[in-house]
GROMACS .gro file of C-alpha atoms in nm:
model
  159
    1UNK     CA    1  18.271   4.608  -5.850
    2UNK     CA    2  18.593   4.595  -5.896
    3UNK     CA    3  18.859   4.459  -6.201
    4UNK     CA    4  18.948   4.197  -6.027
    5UNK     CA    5  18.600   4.025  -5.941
    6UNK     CA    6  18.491   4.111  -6.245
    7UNK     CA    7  18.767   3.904  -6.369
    8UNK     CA    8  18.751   3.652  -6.164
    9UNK     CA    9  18.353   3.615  -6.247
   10UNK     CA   10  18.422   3.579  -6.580
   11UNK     CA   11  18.724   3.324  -6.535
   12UNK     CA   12  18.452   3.097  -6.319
   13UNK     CA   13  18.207   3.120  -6.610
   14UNK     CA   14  18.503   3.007  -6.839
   15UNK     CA   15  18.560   2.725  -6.576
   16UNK     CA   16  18.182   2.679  -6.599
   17UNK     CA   17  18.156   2.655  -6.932
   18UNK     CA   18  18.461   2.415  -6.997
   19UNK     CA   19  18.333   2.161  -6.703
   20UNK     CA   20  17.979   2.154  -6.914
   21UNK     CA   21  18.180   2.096  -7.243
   22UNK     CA   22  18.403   1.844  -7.050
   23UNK     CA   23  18.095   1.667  -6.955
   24UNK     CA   24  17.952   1.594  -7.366
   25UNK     CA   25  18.337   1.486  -7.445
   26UNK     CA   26  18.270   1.248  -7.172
   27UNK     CA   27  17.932   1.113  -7.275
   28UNK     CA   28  18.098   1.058  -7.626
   29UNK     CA   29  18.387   0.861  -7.531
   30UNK     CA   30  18.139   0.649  -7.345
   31UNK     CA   31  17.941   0.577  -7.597
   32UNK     CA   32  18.291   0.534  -7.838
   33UNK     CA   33  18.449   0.309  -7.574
   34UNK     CA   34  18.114   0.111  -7.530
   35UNK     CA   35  18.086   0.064  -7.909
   36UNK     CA   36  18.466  -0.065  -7.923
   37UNK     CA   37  18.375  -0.276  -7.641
   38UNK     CA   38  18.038  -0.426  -7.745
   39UNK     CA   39  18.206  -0.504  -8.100
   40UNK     CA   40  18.493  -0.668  -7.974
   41UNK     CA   41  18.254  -0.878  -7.749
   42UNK     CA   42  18.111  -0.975  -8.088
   43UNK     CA   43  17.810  -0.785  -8.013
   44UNK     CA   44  17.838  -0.553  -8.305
   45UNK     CA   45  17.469  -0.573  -8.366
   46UNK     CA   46  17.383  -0.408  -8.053
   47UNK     CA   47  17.407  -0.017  -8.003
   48UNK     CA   48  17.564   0.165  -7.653
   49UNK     CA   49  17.185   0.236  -7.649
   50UNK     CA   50  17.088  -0.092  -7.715
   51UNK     CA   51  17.271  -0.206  -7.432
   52UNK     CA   52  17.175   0.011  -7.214
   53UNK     CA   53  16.818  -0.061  -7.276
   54UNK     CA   54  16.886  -0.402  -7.208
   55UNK     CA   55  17.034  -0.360  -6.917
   56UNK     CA   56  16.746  -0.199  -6.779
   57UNK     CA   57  16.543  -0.468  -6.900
   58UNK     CA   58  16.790  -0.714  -6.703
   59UNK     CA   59  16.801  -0.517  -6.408
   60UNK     CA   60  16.436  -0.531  -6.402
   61UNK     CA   61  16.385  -0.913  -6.380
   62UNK     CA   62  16.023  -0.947  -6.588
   63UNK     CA   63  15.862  -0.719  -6.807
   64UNK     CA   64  15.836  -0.332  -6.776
   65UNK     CA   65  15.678  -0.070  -6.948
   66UNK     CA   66  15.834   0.103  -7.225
   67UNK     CA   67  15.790   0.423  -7.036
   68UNK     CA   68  16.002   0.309  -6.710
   69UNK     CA   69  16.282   0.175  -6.965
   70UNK     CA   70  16.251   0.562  -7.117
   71UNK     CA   71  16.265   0.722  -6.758
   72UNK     CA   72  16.553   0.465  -6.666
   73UNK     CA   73  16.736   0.573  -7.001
   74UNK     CA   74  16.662   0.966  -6.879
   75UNK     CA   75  16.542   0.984  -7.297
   76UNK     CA   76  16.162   1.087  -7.398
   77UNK     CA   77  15.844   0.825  -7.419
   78UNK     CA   78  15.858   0.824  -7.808
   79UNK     CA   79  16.253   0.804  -7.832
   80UNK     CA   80  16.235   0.467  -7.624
   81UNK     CA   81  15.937   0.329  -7.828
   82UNK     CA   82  16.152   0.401  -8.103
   83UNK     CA   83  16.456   0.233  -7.995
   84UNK     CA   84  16.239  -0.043  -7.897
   85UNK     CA   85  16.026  -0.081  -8.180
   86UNK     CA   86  16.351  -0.177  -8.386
   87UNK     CA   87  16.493  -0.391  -8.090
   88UNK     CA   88  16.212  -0.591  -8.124
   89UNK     CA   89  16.267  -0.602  -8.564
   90UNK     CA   90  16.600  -0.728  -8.475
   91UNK     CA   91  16.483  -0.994  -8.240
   92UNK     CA   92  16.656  -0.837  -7.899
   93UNK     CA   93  16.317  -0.769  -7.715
   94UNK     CA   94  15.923  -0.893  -7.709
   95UNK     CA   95  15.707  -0.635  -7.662
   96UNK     CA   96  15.334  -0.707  -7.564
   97UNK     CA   97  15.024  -0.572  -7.462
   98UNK     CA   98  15.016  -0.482  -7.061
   99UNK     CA   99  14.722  -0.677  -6.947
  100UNK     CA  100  14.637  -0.438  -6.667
  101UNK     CA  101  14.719  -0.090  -6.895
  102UNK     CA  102  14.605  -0.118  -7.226
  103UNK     CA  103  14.783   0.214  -7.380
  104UNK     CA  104  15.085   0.056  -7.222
  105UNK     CA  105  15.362  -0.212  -7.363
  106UNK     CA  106  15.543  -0.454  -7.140
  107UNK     CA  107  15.883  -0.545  -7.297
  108UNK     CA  108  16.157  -0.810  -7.207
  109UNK     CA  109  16.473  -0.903  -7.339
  110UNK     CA  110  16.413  -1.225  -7.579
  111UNK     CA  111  16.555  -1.611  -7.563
  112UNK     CA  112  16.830  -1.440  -7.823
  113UNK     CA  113  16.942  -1.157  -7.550
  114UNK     CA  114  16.965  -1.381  -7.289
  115UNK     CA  115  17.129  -1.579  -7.479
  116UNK     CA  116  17.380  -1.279  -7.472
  117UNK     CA  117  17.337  -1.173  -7.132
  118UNK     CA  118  17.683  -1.314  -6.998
  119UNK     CA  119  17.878  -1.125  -7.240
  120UNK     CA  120  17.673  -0.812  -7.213
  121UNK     CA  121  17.805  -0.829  -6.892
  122UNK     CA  122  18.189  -0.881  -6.939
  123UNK     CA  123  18.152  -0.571  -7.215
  124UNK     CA  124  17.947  -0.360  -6.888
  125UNK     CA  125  18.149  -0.466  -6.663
  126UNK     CA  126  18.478  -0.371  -6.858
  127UNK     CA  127  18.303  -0.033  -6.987
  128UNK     CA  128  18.267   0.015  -6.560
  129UNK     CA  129  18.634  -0.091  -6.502
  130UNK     CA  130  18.733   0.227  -6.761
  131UNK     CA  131  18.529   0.470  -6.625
  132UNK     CA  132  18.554   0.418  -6.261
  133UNK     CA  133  18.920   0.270  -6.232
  134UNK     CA  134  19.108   0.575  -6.032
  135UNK     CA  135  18.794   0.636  -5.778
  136UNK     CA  136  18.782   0.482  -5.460
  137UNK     CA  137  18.416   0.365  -5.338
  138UNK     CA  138  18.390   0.689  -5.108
  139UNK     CA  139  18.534   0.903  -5.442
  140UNK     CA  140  18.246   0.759  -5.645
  141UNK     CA  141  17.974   0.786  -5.376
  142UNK     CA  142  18.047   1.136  -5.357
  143UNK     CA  143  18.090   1.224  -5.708
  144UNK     CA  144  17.765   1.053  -5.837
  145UNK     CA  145  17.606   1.212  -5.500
  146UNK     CA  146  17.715   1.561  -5.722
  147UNK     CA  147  17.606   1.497  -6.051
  148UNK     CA  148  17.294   1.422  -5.912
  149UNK     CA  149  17.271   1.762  -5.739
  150UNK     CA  150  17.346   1.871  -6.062
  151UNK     CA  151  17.061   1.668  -6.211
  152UNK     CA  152  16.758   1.771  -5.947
  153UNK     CA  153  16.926   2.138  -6.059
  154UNK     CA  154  16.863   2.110  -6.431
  155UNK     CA  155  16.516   1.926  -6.364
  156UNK     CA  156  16.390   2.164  -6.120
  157UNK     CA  157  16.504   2.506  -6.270
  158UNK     CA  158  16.267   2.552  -6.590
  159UNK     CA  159  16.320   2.857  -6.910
   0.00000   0.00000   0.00000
């Protein structure tokens, strides 16, 4: 081997390294710039996770199971139960037995989310503007087509 590919290996694991570091400063400003957002909105009392999770329950259009608001939010079983537990103290979602499962909670967002839903919306919808304002439709395709590669890699490749 020579100098120079050694070199160069080592410069690509620098690159490496500083695109995986690149993408926590990322997730951070997210969840900064949705905070900002979501208290500006007047939504103070709701978390970037908070939203999220009720965006998923949105998106969903009736009750789900805590466990496919968990998988949706890529977190663990007892983080979302959790999270939901103390939505549910704070009045954001109703969380009741599944008839058909009875280890299982349904949950759905309550009359007070809804209530909320329009400007959960503007505060997604400008969070989406932020992000995604200097890709083109093919740009994003492609580049959330990637991180998903990069996503089956992690999940697939266990220590």
């Amino acid at each position: 081997m020579t100098e120079r590919t050694r070199a160069d290996k080592i410069a690509w694991r620098r690159f490496q390294t500083e695109a995986m570091l690149t993408f926590g400063r990322l997730h951070q400003q997210i969840l900064l710039r949705t905070a900002e957002r979501l208290e500006g909105a007047g939504l103070g009392g709701l978390t970037p996770a908070r939203a999220n999770a009720l965006i998923v329950l949105f998106n969903a259009r009736g009750p789900i199971q805590a466990q496919a608001v968990a998988t949706e939010l890529g977190v663990s079983d007892v983080t979302a139960s959790r999270l939901l537990r103390k939505m549910e103290e704070d009045g954001w979602v109703e969380r009741t037995p599944d008839p058909n499962d009875g280890r299982a909670l349904l949950v759905q967002p309550t009359p007070r989310a809804r209530a909320e839903f329009s400007r959960l919306v503007r505060v997604s919808n400008a969070v989406l503007d932020d992000l995604f304002s200097g890709f083109s439709e093919p740009e994003l395709r492609a580049f959330v087509d990637r991180v998903a590669d990069v996503q089956t890699s992690l999940s697939t490749r266990r220590v």
